Structure formats: structure tokens, C-alpha cells
Amino acid sequence: MISPPVNSLPENLPLNDSNWSWEEFEAFCHDLISKFRTTKTANRYGSKGDFQRGIDIIAEQTDGTCWVFQCKRYKNFRPDHVRTAIEKATYKADRYILLLSCEASYKVIDEIKKHPNWECWDLRDISIKVRELNPDISRNLVTTHFGQDWRNRFLGLSGLETFVSSETFFQTLLDTKRLFHHCWTFVGRKSILEKLHRFIDSDDQKIAIFTGIGGSGKSKLLYHFAKEFEQHHRDWELRFVMNESITVESLDELLTQPNYAIIIDDAHREKNLSNLFNYIKQRSKNQKFKLIFSSRPQGLDFLQSSLTDSDFDQNDITKLGNLEPLNYDEIKELAQQSLGKKYEDSAPLLAQITQDCPLITVIAGQLVAQDKIHPRLLEQNDKFRESVLNKFQQESLGKISDRIPSDKCQQILQLISAMAPIPQENSEFYQIASQYLKIEQFQLKQYIGILLENTGILVRTRNKIRITPDILSDHILVKACWNIFPTNYIQEIFKLLTSPSIFELFYNFLDNVSELDWRIRQVKKSQTGLLDEVWNTIEQQYKQWSNRDRCYFLGNLNQVAYYQPKQVLKLIKIALSNKGDAEEVNSLRLKTIPRLLGMVGRTIDYLPDCCNLLWEIGKQDNRALNLYPDHALLILQDFAKYEKSNGLETQQIIVDAVSRWLTRIDNDN
């Protein structure tokens, strides 16, 4: 093991560390050379004991020239070593380079200059060349050969896990031994794939959004797009955002030179899009950016609201639509891939009952192919999906059945599905979870570590943990919270999250169960009562809070407001009816509440109330409209833009409200 660096930003890599062998040095050099932009191919020339003609590595360049390298791991490299190395090099090449693990003395440098086509890269040169690489490449290179401590301190990029390459983003989804992976042949979606490429090539479009239900293939589409990206768009750098909040500090990872195409998968879950939007606006004069968002359909309103708040013009945005189900022939082709030869006759039936969800198609096909699910189950259409997800979970956890008690394993997954994404180092989570599970904290950490390393359904993105795929997380949470009627699970977890120190877990929980309740309502076409006790408790506490506390609480309900409009509107009205400190009241009325009303009003039943409240707030707000995108009157205007296709009744409500606003402006003028 390489010892951690002593300095916070060491100048050089530890190429002469006593724990490193010459084989490891040569492997590092080969890896480094292969990462240069000018390198077409790089190969080691023979192995130890072979007649290597005085060279170790051959690198063919993109311009057709040939470079050869000798790897010299010496503590002290002398001029006579230079002469010996040159005499032994009989391989014909255009350029000869000595790679030294130590620093070259002036005598060595002077000796090299005597020989045309020869040069040496010593410890200092090699370290500089690593830093000059694309940051994502250098991060992987240093981590692979020297470990995470050296990556963090040598590169000064300890946070470089927010904007990552497609290889890094998808690496956990390319293991074909797991039931859920992206290695299947890409099927269908050619039209939207072409739209994505045209979007990158366009001069005026800045943001592209497409939606799809859980399991419809959003991530698979993005994976295939990424595979084709470099071939089509050589002037752009592609980056994926890891599924967590974008901080101001993480934006330092983006360099000032390349044009960036940034993809945010499941963008509706991202908490701080405004940080990225503001950054792009600041840099847009000198650098080009393209943003691609995938989202569940119900997250589209949240994204549009975030873009409006950041003052993006509608002309900047292209909506690529919703991922419609694959047609029968396409889903049948996918079913044939996953079923294999033995059960290919079952492909038509599997395609028929899973056409709306390709993820279920491939997982179910593999379970049938591995004789984990009997093909006759395909005939039970109403129970099939639940059976597949149950079996998927069982098979994924089967490898660790002797290491974690099954009941504890299930409870851990339920907690994570309820509060995800879980900050990995959040001590409060481990404290409340271990108490709830009646185990020691060290045991809980050990169990989560086993789940992360061995199952494939628990993944770490930067420093947060979640269940993948999302459709499995949804399934686990539904089973915990709903069994024809509500269980008491939500109330149990809610009682654990009353401490102010665990606000992040609380808001994650409220987001997740609010969306769950919304999804069940969409199916049942009626109220569920799932969150009644939670909202009653919140309302009672809310009435006792100061305006400052209310402002903070409401400011974290942007996504909840879409899923729970009735409850959030009730809290808004309580806040508006209360008098208090003028500054706090203004903060609520002018900033927090208009934005929330913009989300609540997406549900047509509450649109009239939202329009009236926005008008009352807006006519008391004397701030310049062009400077404040959260101005109530601008949000009222956005309703008119957004709802124009929703019918005459909706239009008339907005027209009446906006007409009063226009009349006021005319009178003022």
C-alpha cells in the first residue's frame, strides 16, 4: 500500500515509494501514456525476460508517428545510465522517451540533449503531465494506482465526484452478472436519440428535457447517447451529475476551456439546480453549456419552475416529450434478449404484459431464463410485476443471506427507501436507525457496507446511499406503507424524525412519502389517508412556530407542494393570516410563498386560490419585475404560459387575474 501524502498538495507523485514495484511503475506509465489525447494505441512491448529491443512501451500517435518509452525506476539515475539505455534501444521509432521515477539531475538532462529524438520525463515532468490531463481522467488514474488519499491531496479535487464521465456514472450498471444492468442491445428510441444529438448541434437551444415513468428506460437511453457522444460531438465534454445536491464548491470541477454538455438523470430529485443555473449564466459569455434533464413526468413542473426562477427564456428550452412505451416488436426483441434460447417462445407473452416497462421486461426475462420464476407466472398479469420485483429483491439479497438477518435486511432497505438519499456519514441516521432496528451502530454500518459491496441494489453516489433501480425503491416503500389500506409505517418513521438536527432526513422523507401518496392516488382515483396523521401533526406544530421558522419550513416544500397541494396551500394561508415581524412576513410573502403557489397551482383544483393569492401578494410588491423572477405577478404570468393548453376554464381564471394586473400597470403609467 502506498502511504498517504504528508503535504496537503504534494508536488510530485510517489513513484519511488518503497512499497511500489517496478512492475507497478511500468503499469502506471502504460496507463498514463494511453490517456494522452494524441495517443491512438499504447501497448507494452513484451514482458519480463523477453528480448524487448531496449523499450517497454510502444504508443502509436494519431498523426501516424511512433513513440517508444523506457521505464526506469531508479533512486539515482546517472548520465552513464542514459548512454546504456540509448545503446540498447534498437527498435525503430520517431521519438524515444525515458520515464524516470526519480528527479533528473542537470548532468542527465545535458546528456539527453546530445541525442536527437531522445528526451526524458522525470518524476516532476510525469507529475505535471498527470495534472494536465482531463480532471476526470487524472482522478481515475491517480485513484487506481495510488489510492484515494493521493487523489484528494495531489490533485486537490476531493470533491470531484459531482460532474463525472459517463464511464464513472454508469460503472455500477455494466456488470452482466447482476440482474439489472445496461449491457443489453439498445432497442427503439431512435427518434429521441436523434433529437438529443440535434440539440447538442443547435445554436440556440440550451436545455433539453424528456420524461418517462420509472423503468421506462431513461437511463438506458442516456447510456447509449453517451456511447455515441464523442463520435458526434468532438468539441464538447460530456459530464453526468451524480444524484445529489450541486454545491457551489463542486462547480469548481468544471474547467474554463471546454464546452460542456451536462446530463442530470432524474433531475426532479436535484435540490440545488439554481447553483448550476447561476454558474452557467455567469460563464455563458466565454463558454458554451448544454443541459439535458431526464425526469419522471410529475417532476416536469418542478423543473419548469426552477428554470423560471432562474430567468431562463422559454426559447432556451426544448421539450423532447415523454418516453412512450416501446412498440410490440421492440419490446419483443428486448424480451428475446433476456429470455435466451431456452425460453424464447415466451417472448410474445412477456412483451405483451411488460410493454410499458422495459426494465421489468429484462429483469423478468432473466429470472425466467435462470429458472427463478416459472414461465406460467406470465399468465397472471395482475400479479406478475409484483412477483418479479419481489424475486428480483430476493435474488439480489441471496448472496448475503448468511451475513445479514433477513428481517434486518428488509428493514434497512425500507428505511433507506423512505429517507433516501441517505448521507453516508450522517451520524443521526445511524443513531435513529440503529435504535429503531434494535442493533448497535457498528452493526448497522457493517450491514450497509455488505449491501453496498455485494448486492447491486444499494449504491453510493458520492457520499449518499440509495436503492437502484428507482422502481425497486418505490416497490419496497409501497410494501412498507400500503397493504390495501395504510399501514402505520409512515407514522413510525415520522416520529423518529422530530429532532431539528436531522432536517435533511426529514425533508427527504417528506418528499418520498408525498410522492408515494400521489402515485397511489393516481391509481385509486381517490384520497388515501396515508399522510393524514403526519399533516395534522405538522399543522399543529406549524401554528406555534415563528414566521422565520415557517419561512424555512415552507422553503423546503417545493417538490412536496406538487404532490400535496391541498396541505401546502393550507399552510400558506395560515402563514399569510398571521401578523408578525415585518421583515419576516415580507420574506414569506415576497419570496417563499409565491414560488410555492407556483407549484400548488399546477393542480387545477387549487389554481383559482393560487391566482387570487398571487394577485394580492403581487399588487403589494413594488420590486422591479425584470429583476425578481420570484415576483408573484411573474409567476401569475407563467401560469398563463404553462396552462394555455389546459382548456378554456383554466384560461379564463388566468385571463381574469392577469387582466387586473395589466389594468393596474396601465393606470400606474
JSON list of N, CA, C and O in Angstrom, two decimals, residues 311-351:
[
{"chain": "A", "resi": 311, "resn": "ASP", "atom": "N", "xyz": [-34.73, 32.62, -14.43]},
{"chain": "A", "resi": 311, "resn": "ASP", "atom": "CA", "xyz": [-34.87, 33.57, -15.53]},
{"chain": "A", "resi": 311, "resn": "ASP", "atom": "C", "xyz": [-34.43, 33.02, -16.88]},
{"chain": "A", "resi": 311, "resn": "ASP", "atom": "O", "xyz": [-33.91, 33.75, -17.71]},
{"chain": "A", "resi": 312, "resn": "PHE", "atom": "N", "xyz": [-34.63, 31.73, -17.11]},
{"chain": "A", "resi": 312, "resn": "PHE", "atom": "CA", "xyz": [-34.39, 31.18, -18.44]},
{"chain": "A", "resi": 312, "resn": "PHE", "atom": "C", "xyz": [-35.60, 31.48, -19.32]},
{"chain": "A", "resi": 312, "resn": "PHE", "atom": "O", "xyz": [-36.75, 31.38, -18.90]},
{"chain": "A", "resi": 313, "resn": "ASP", "atom": "N", "xyz": [-35.32, 31.84, -20.55]},
{"chain": "A", "resi": 313, "resn": "ASP", "atom": "CA", "xyz": [-36.38, 32.10, -21.52]},
{"chain": "A", "resi": 313, "resn": "ASP", "atom": "C", "xyz": [-36.93, 30.77, -22.04]},
{"chain": "A", "resi": 313, "resn": "ASP", "atom": "O", "xyz": [-36.19, 29.79, -22.17]},
{"chain": "A", "resi": 314, "resn": "GLN", "atom": "N", "xyz": [-38.21, 30.75, -22.36]},
{"chain": "A", "resi": 314, "resn": "GLN", "atom": "CA", "xyz": [-38.81, 29.53, -22.90]},
{"chain": "A", "resi": 314, "resn": "GLN", "atom": "C", "xyz": [-38.15, 29.10, -24.21]},
{"chain": "A", "resi": 314, "resn": "GLN", "atom": "O", "xyz": [-38.13, 27.92, -24.55]},
{"chain": "A", "resi": 315, "resn": "ASN", "atom": "N", "xyz": [-37.61, 30.05, -24.94]},
{"chain": "A", "resi": 315, "resn": "ASN", "atom": "CA", "xyz": [-36.94, 29.72, -26.20]},
{"chain": "A", "resi": 315, "resn": "ASN", "atom": "C", "xyz": [-35.63, 28.96, -25.98]},
{"chain": "A", "resi": 315, "resn": "ASN", "atom": "O", "xyz": [-35.08, 28.37, -26.92]},
{"chain": "A", "resi": 316, "resn": "ASP", "atom": "N", "xyz": [-35.11, 29.03, -24.76]},
{"chain": "A", "resi": 316, "resn": "ASP", "atom": "CA", "xyz": [-33.87, 28.30, -24.43]},
{"chain": "A", "resi": 316, "resn": "ASP", "atom": "C", "xyz": [-34.13, 26.81, -24.24]},
{"chain": "A", "resi": 316, "resn": "ASP", "atom": "O", "xyz": [-33.20, 26.01, -24.23]},
{"chain": "A", "resi": 317, "resn": "ILE", "atom": "N", "xyz": [-35.40, 26.45, -24.05]},
{"chain": "A", "resi": 317, "resn": "ILE", "atom": "CA", "xyz": [-35.76, 25.10, -23.61]},
{"chain": "A", "resi": 317, "resn": "ILE", "atom": "C", "xyz": [-36.43, 24.33, -24.74]},
{"chain": "A", "resi": 317, "resn": "ILE", "atom": "O", "xyz": [-37.32, 24.84, -25.41]},
{"chain": "A", "resi": 318, "resn": "THR", "atom": "N", "xyz": [-35.98, 23.11, -24.94]},
{"chain": "A", "resi": 318, "resn": "THR", "atom": "CA", "xyz": [-36.64, 22.22, -25.89]},
{"chain": "A", "resi": 318, "resn": "THR", "atom": "C", "xyz": [-37.17, 21.01, -25.12]},
{"chain": "A", "resi": 318, "resn": "THR", "atom": "O", "xyz": [-36.43, 20.36, -24.39]},
{"chain": "A", "resi": 319, "resn": "LYS", "atom": "N", "xyz": [-38.45, 20.74, -25.28]},
{"chain": "A", "resi": 319, "resn": "LYS", "atom": "CA", "xyz": [-39.08, 19.61, -24.60]},
{"chain": "A", "resi": 319, "resn": "LYS", "atom": "C", "xyz": [-39.16, 18.45, -25.58]},
{"chain": "A", "resi": 319, "resn": "LYS", "atom": "O", "xyz": [-39.82, 18.54, -26.62]},
{"chain": "A", "resi": 320, "resn": "LEU", "atom": "N", "xyz": [-38.46, 17.38, -25.25]},
{"chain": "A", "resi": 320, "resn": "LEU", "atom": "CA", "xyz": [-38.38, 16.23, -26.14]},
{"chain": "A", "resi": 320, "resn": "LEU", "atom": "C", "xyz": [-39.53, 15.25, -25.93]},
{"chain": "A", "resi": 320, "resn": "LEU", "atom": "O", "xyz": [-39.62, 14.25, -26.64]},
{"chain": "A", "resi": 321, "resn": "GLY", "atom": "N", "xyz": [-40.40, 15.56, -24.96]},
{"chain": "A", "resi": 321, "resn": "GLY", "atom": "CA", "xyz": [-41.58, 14.74, -24.76]},
{"chain": "A", "resi": 321, "resn": "GLY", "atom": "C", "xyz": [-41.36, 13.60, -23.77]},
{"chain": "A", "resi": 321, "resn": "GLY", "atom": "O", "xyz": [-40.32, 13.49, -23.13]},
{"chain": "A", "resi": 322, "resn": "ASN", "atom": "N", "xyz": [-42.37, 12.77, -23.68]},
{"chain": "A", "resi": 322, "resn": "ASN", "atom": "CA", "xyz": [-42.36, 11.64, -22.75]},
{"chain": "A", "resi": 322, "resn": "ASN", "atom": "C", "xyz": [-41.94, 10.37, -23.49]},
{"chain": "A", "resi": 322, "resn": "ASN", "atom": "O", "xyz": [-42.27, 10.18, -24.66]},
{"chain": "A", "resi": 323, "resn": "LEU", "atom": "N", "xyz": [-41.17, 9.51, -22.81]},
{"chain": "A", "resi": 323, "resn": "LEU", "atom": "CA", "xyz": [-40.80, 8.23, -23.41]},
{"chain": "A", "resi": 323, "resn": "LEU", "atom": "C", "xyz": [-42.04, 7.35, -23.47]},
{"chain": "A", "resi": 323, "resn": "LEU", "atom": "O", "xyz": [-42.49, 6.81, -22.46]},
{"chain": "A", "resi": 324, "resn": "GLU", "atom": "N", "xyz": [-42.59, 7.21, -24.64]},
{"chain": "A", "resi": 324, "resn": "GLU", "atom": "CA", "xyz": [-43.75, 6.36, -24.81]},
{"chain": "A", "resi": 324, "resn": "GLU", "atom": "C", "xyz": [-43.32, 4.89, -24.75]},
{"chain": "A", "resi": 324, "resn": "GLU", "atom": "O", "xyz": [-42.16, 4.56, -24.97]},
{"chain": "A", "resi": 325, "resn": "PRO", "atom": "N", "xyz": [-44.26, 3.99, -24.44]},
{"chain": "A", "resi": 325, "resn": "PRO", "atom": "CA", "xyz": [-43.90, 2.56, -24.40]},
{"chain": "A", "resi": 325, "resn": "PRO", "atom": "C", "xyz": [-43.31, 2.11, -25.74]},
{"chain": "A", "resi": 325, "resn": "PRO", "atom": "O", "xyz": [-43.72, 2.58, -26.80]},
{"chain": "A", "resi": 326, "resn": "LEU", "atom": "N", "xyz": [-42.33, 1.23, -25.68]},
{"chain": "A", "resi": 326, "resn": "LEU", "atom": "CA", "xyz": [-41.81, 0.63, -26.90]},
{"chain": "A", "resi": 326, "resn": "LEU", "atom": "C", "xyz": [-42.94, -0.09, -27.62]},
{"chain": "A", "resi": 326, "resn": "LEU", "atom": "O", "xyz": [-43.88, -0.60, -26.98]},
{"chain": "A", "resi": 327, "resn": "ASN", "atom": "N", "xyz": [-42.87, -0.13, -28.95]},
{"chain": "A", "resi": 327, "resn": "ASN", "atom": "CA", "xyz": [-43.92, -0.87, -29.65]},
{"chain": "A", "resi": 327, "resn": "ASN", "atom": "C", "xyz": [-43.72, -2.38, -29.42]},
{"chain": "A", "resi": 327, "resn": "ASN", "atom": "O", "xyz": [-42.70, -2.82, -28.89]},
{"chain": "A", "resi": 328, "resn": "TYR", "atom": "N", "xyz": [-44.71, -3.13, -29.86]},
{"chain": "A", "resi": 328, "resn": "TYR", "atom": "CA", "xyz": [-44.71, -4.57, -29.54]},
{"chain": "A", "resi": 328, "resn": "TYR", "atom": "C", "xyz": [-43.47, -5.27, -30.08]},
{"chain": "A", "resi": 328, "resn": "TYR", "atom": "O", "xyz": [-42.84, -6.08, -29.37]},
{"chain": "A", "resi": 329, "resn": "ASP", "atom": "N", "xyz": [-43.07, -4.97, -31.32]},
{"chain": "A", "resi": 329, "resn": "ASP", "atom": "CA", "xyz": [-41.91, -5.64, -31.91]},
{"chain": "A", "resi": 329, "resn": "ASP", "atom": "C", "xyz": [-40.62, -5.30, -31.16]},
{"chain": "A", "resi": 329, "resn": "ASP", "atom": "O", "xyz": [-39.74, -6.15, -30.98]},
{"chain": "A", "resi": 330, "resn": "GLU", "atom": "N", "xyz": [-40.52, -4.05, -30.70]},
{"chain": "A", "resi": 330, "resn": "GLU", "atom": "CA", "xyz": [-39.32, -3.63, -29.97]},
{"chain": "A", "resi": 330, "resn": "GLU", "atom": "C", "xyz": [-39.24, -4.31, -28.61]},
{"chain": "A", "resi": 330, "resn": "GLU", "atom": "O", "xyz": [-38.18, -4.80, -28.22]},
{"chain": "A", "resi": 331, "resn": "ILE", "atom": "N", "xyz": [-40.35, -4.32, -27.89]},
{"chain": "A", "resi": 331, "resn": "ILE", "atom": "CA", "xyz": [-40.31, -4.93, -26.56]},
{"chain": "A", "resi": 331, "resn": "ILE", "atom": "C", "xyz": [-40.15, -6.45, -26.68]},
{"chain": "A", "resi": 331, "resn": "ILE", "atom": "O", "xyz": [-39.53, -7.09, -25.82]},
{"chain": "A", "resi": 332, "resn": "LYS", "atom": "N", "xyz": [-40.65, -7.01, -27.77]},
{"chain": "A", "resi": 332, "resn": "LYS", "atom": "CA", "xyz": [-40.46, -8.45, -28.00]},
{"chain": "A", "resi": 332, "resn": "LYS", "atom": "C", "xyz": [-38.99, -8.75, -28.24]},
{"chain": "A", "resi": 332, "resn": "LYS", "atom": "O", "xyz": [-38.46, -9.76, -27.74]},
{"chain": "A", "resi": 333, "resn": "GLU", "atom": "N", "xyz": [-38.29, -7.88, -28.99]},
{"chain": "A", "resi": 333, "resn": "GLU", "atom": "CA", "xyz": [-36.86, -8.07, -29.22]},
{"chain": "A", "resi": 333, "resn": "GLU", "atom": "C", "xyz": [-36.09, -8.02, -27.89]},
{"chain": "A", "resi": 333, "resn": "GLU", "atom": "O", "xyz": [-35.16, -8.81, -27.66]},
{"chain": "A", "resi": 334, "resn": "LEU", "atom": "N", "xyz": [-36.49, -7.10, -27.02]},
{"chain": "A", "resi": 334, "resn": "LEU", "atom": "CA", "xyz": [-35.85, -6.99, -25.71]},
{"chain": "A", "resi": 334, "resn": "LEU", "atom": "C", "xyz": [-36.14, -8.24, -24.87]},
{"chain": "A", "resi": 334, "resn": "LEU", "atom": "O", "xyz": [-35.25, -8.76, -24.18]},
{"chain": "A", "resi": 335, "resn": "ALA", "atom": "N", "xyz": [-37.36, -8.73, -24.96]},
{"chain": "A", "resi": 335, "resn": "ALA", "atom": "CA", "xyz": [-37.73, -9.94, -24.21]},
{"chain": "A", "resi": 335, "resn": "ALA", "atom": "C", "xyz": [-36.92, -11.14, -24.70]},
{"chain": "A", "resi": 335, "resn": "ALA", "atom": "O", "xyz": [-36.47, -11.97, -23.89]},
{"chain": "A", "resi": 336, "resn": "GLN", "atom": "N", "xyz": [-36.71, -11.24, -26.01]},
{"chain": "A", "resi": 336, "resn": "GLN", "atom": "CA", "xyz": [-35.93, -12.35, -26.56]},
{"chain": "A", "resi": 336, "resn": "GLN", "atom": "C", "xyz": [-34.49, -12.31, -26.07]},
{"chain": "A", "resi": 336, "resn": "GLN", "atom": "O", "xyz": [-33.90, -13.35, -25.76]},
{"chain": "A", "resi": 337, "resn": "GLN", "atom": "N", "xyz": [-33.92, -11.10, -25.98]},
{"chain": "A", "resi": 337, "resn": "GLN", "atom": "CA", "xyz": [-32.55, -10.98, -25.47]},
{"chain": "A", "resi": 337, "resn": "GLN", "atom": "C", "xyz": [-32.44, -11.53, -24.05]},
{"chain": "A", "resi": 337, "resn": "GLN", "atom": "O", "xyz": [-31.53, -12.29, -23.73]},
{"chain": "A", "resi": 338, "resn": "SER", "atom": "N", "xyz": [-33.38, -11.15, -23.19]},
{"chain": "A", "resi": 338, "resn": "SER", "atom": "CA", "xyz": [-33.27, -11.50, -21.77]},
{"chain": "A", "resi": 338, "resn": "SER", "atom": "C", "xyz": [-33.69, -12.95, -21.50]},
{"chain": "A", "resi": 338, "resn": "SER", "atom": "O", "xyz": [-33.18, -13.58, -20.57]},
{"chain": "A", "resi": 339, "resn": "LEU", "atom": "N", "xyz": [-34.60, -13.50, -22.31]},
{"chain": "A", "resi": 339, "resn": "LEU", "atom": "CA", "xyz": [-35.06, -14.87, -22.09]},
{"chain": "A", "resi": 339, "resn": "LEU", "atom": "C", "xyz": [-34.07, -15.91, -22.58]},
{"chain": "A", "resi": 339, "resn": "LEU", "atom": "O", "xyz": [-34.00, -17.02, -22.05]},
{"chain": "A", "resi": 340, "resn": "GLY", "atom": "N", "xyz": [-33.29, -15.56, -23.63]},
{"chain": "A", "resi": 340, "resn": "GLY", "atom": "CA", "xyz": [-32.35, -16.52, -24.19]},
{"chain": "A", "resi": 340, "resn": "GLY", "atom": "C", "xyz": [-33.06, -17.59, -25.01]},
{"chain": "A", "resi": 340, "resn": "GLY", "atom": "O", "xyz": [-34.28, -17.58, -25.18]},
{"chain": "A", "resi": 341, "resn": "LYS", "atom": "N", "xyz": [-32.31, -18.53, -25.52]},
{"chain": "A", "resi": 341, "resn": "LYS", "atom": "CA", "xyz": [-32.83, -19.54, -26.44]},
{"chain": "A", "resi": 341, "resn": "LYS", "atom": "C", "xyz": [-33.84, -20.47, -25.77]},
{"chain": "A", "resi": 341, "resn": "LYS", "atom": "O", "xyz": [-34.84, -20.87, -26.36]},
{"chain": "A", "resi": 342, "resn": "LYS", "atom": "N", "xyz": [-33.58, -20.82, -24.53]},
{"chain": "A", "resi": 342, "resn": "LYS", "atom": "CA", "xyz": [-34.39, -21.84, -23.86]},
{"chain": "A", "resi": 342, "resn": "LYS", "atom": "C", "xyz": [-35.86, -21.44, -23.76]},
{"chain": "A", "resi": 342, "resn": "LYS", "atom": "O", "xyz": [-36.76, -22.27, -23.93]},
{"chain": "A", "resi": 343, "resn": "TYR", "atom": "N", "xyz": [-36.10, -20.16, -23.49]},
{"chain": "A", "resi": 343, "resn": "TYR", "atom": "CA", "xyz": [-37.47, -19.72, -23.26]},
{"chain": "A", "resi": 343, "resn": "TYR", "atom": "C", "xyz": [-37.92, -18.67, -24.29]},
{"chain": "A", "resi": 343, "resn": "TYR", "atom": "O", "xyz": [-38.81, -17.87, -24.00]},
{"chain": "A", "resi": 344, "resn": "GLU", "atom": "N", "xyz": [-37.31, -18.65, -25.46]},
{"chain": "A", "resi": 344, "resn": "GLU", "atom": "CA", "xyz": [-37.64, -17.62, -26.44]},
{"chain": "A", "resi": 344, "resn": "GLU", "atom": "C", "xyz": [-39.11, -17.68, -26.87]},
{"chain": "A", "resi": 344, "resn": "GLU", "atom": "O", "xyz": [-39.68, -16.67, -27.30]},
{"chain": "A", "resi": 345, "resn": "ASP", "atom": "N", "xyz": [-39.75, -18.84, -26.73]},
{"chain": "A", "resi": 345, "resn": "ASP", "atom": "CA", "xyz": [-41.16, -18.95, -27.10]},
{"chain": "A", "resi": 345, "resn": "ASP", "atom": "C", "xyz": [-42.05, -18.12, -26.17]},
{"chain": "A", "resi": 345, "resn": "ASP", "atom": "O", "xyz": [-43.20, -17.82, -26.51]},
{"chain": "A", "resi": 346, "resn": "SER", "atom": "N", "xyz": [-41.52, -17.76, -25.00]},
{"chain": "A", "resi": 346, "resn": "SER", "atom": "CA", "xyz": [-42.30, -16.96, -24.05]},
{"chain": "A", "resi": 346, "resn": "SER", "atom": "C", "xyz": [-42.20, -15.46, -24.33]},
{"chain": "A", "resi": 346, "resn": "SER", "atom": "O", "xyz": [-42.88, -14.66, -23.66]},
{"chain": "A", "resi": 347, "resn": "ALA", "atom": "N", "xyz": [-41.37, -15.07, -25.30]},
{"chain": "A", "resi": 347, "resn": "ALA", "atom": "CA", "xyz": [-41.14, -13.65, -25.57]},
{"chain": "A", "resi": 347, "resn": "ALA", "atom": "C", "xyz": [-42.42, -12.90, -25.94]},
{"chain": "A", "resi": 347, "resn": "ALA", "atom": "O", "xyz": [-42.64, -11.78, -25.44]},
{"chain": "A", "resi": 348, "resn": "PRO", "atom": "N", "xyz": [-43.30, -13.43, -26.79]},
{"chain": "A", "resi": 348, "resn": "PRO", "atom": "CA", "xyz": [-44.52, -12.68, -27.12]},
{"chain": "A", "resi": 348, "resn": "PRO", "atom": "C", "xyz": [-45.37, -12.35, -25.90]},
{"chain": "A", "resi": 348, "resn": "PRO", "atom": "O", "xyz": [-45.86, -11.23, -25.76]},
{"chain": "A", "resi": 349, "resn": "LEU", "atom": "N", "xyz": [-45.56, -13.32, -24.98]},
{"chain": "A", "resi": 349, "resn": "LEU", "atom": "CA", "xyz": [-46.37, -13.08, -23.80]},
{"chain": "A", "resi": 349, "resn": "LEU", "atom": "C", "xyz": [-45.68, -12.11, -22.85]},
{"chain": "A", "resi": 349, "resn": "LEU", "atom": "O", "xyz": [-46.32, -11.21, -22.29]},
{"chain": "A", "resi": 350, "resn": "LEU", "atom": "N", "xyz": [-44.37, -12.26, -22.65]},
{"chain": "A", "resi": 350, "resn": "LEU", "atom": "CA", "xyz": [-43.63, -11.34, -21.79]},
{"chain": "A", "resi": 350, "resn": "LEU", "atom": "C", "xyz": [-43.70, -9.92, -22.34]},
{"chain": "A", "resi": 350, "resn": "LEU", "atom": "O", "xyz": [-43.89, -8.96, -21.58]},
{"chain": "A", "resi": 351, "resn": "ALA", "atom": "N", "xyz": [-43.57, -9.77, -23.65]},
{"chain": "A", "resi": 351, "resn": "ALA", "atom": "CA", "xyz": [-43.66, -8.44, -24.27]},
{"chain": "A", "resi": 351, "resn": "ALA", "atom": "C", "xyz": [-45.05, -7.84, -24.06]},
{"chain": "A", "resi": 351, "resn": "ALA", "atom": "O", "xyz": [-45.18, -6.64, -23.79]}
]
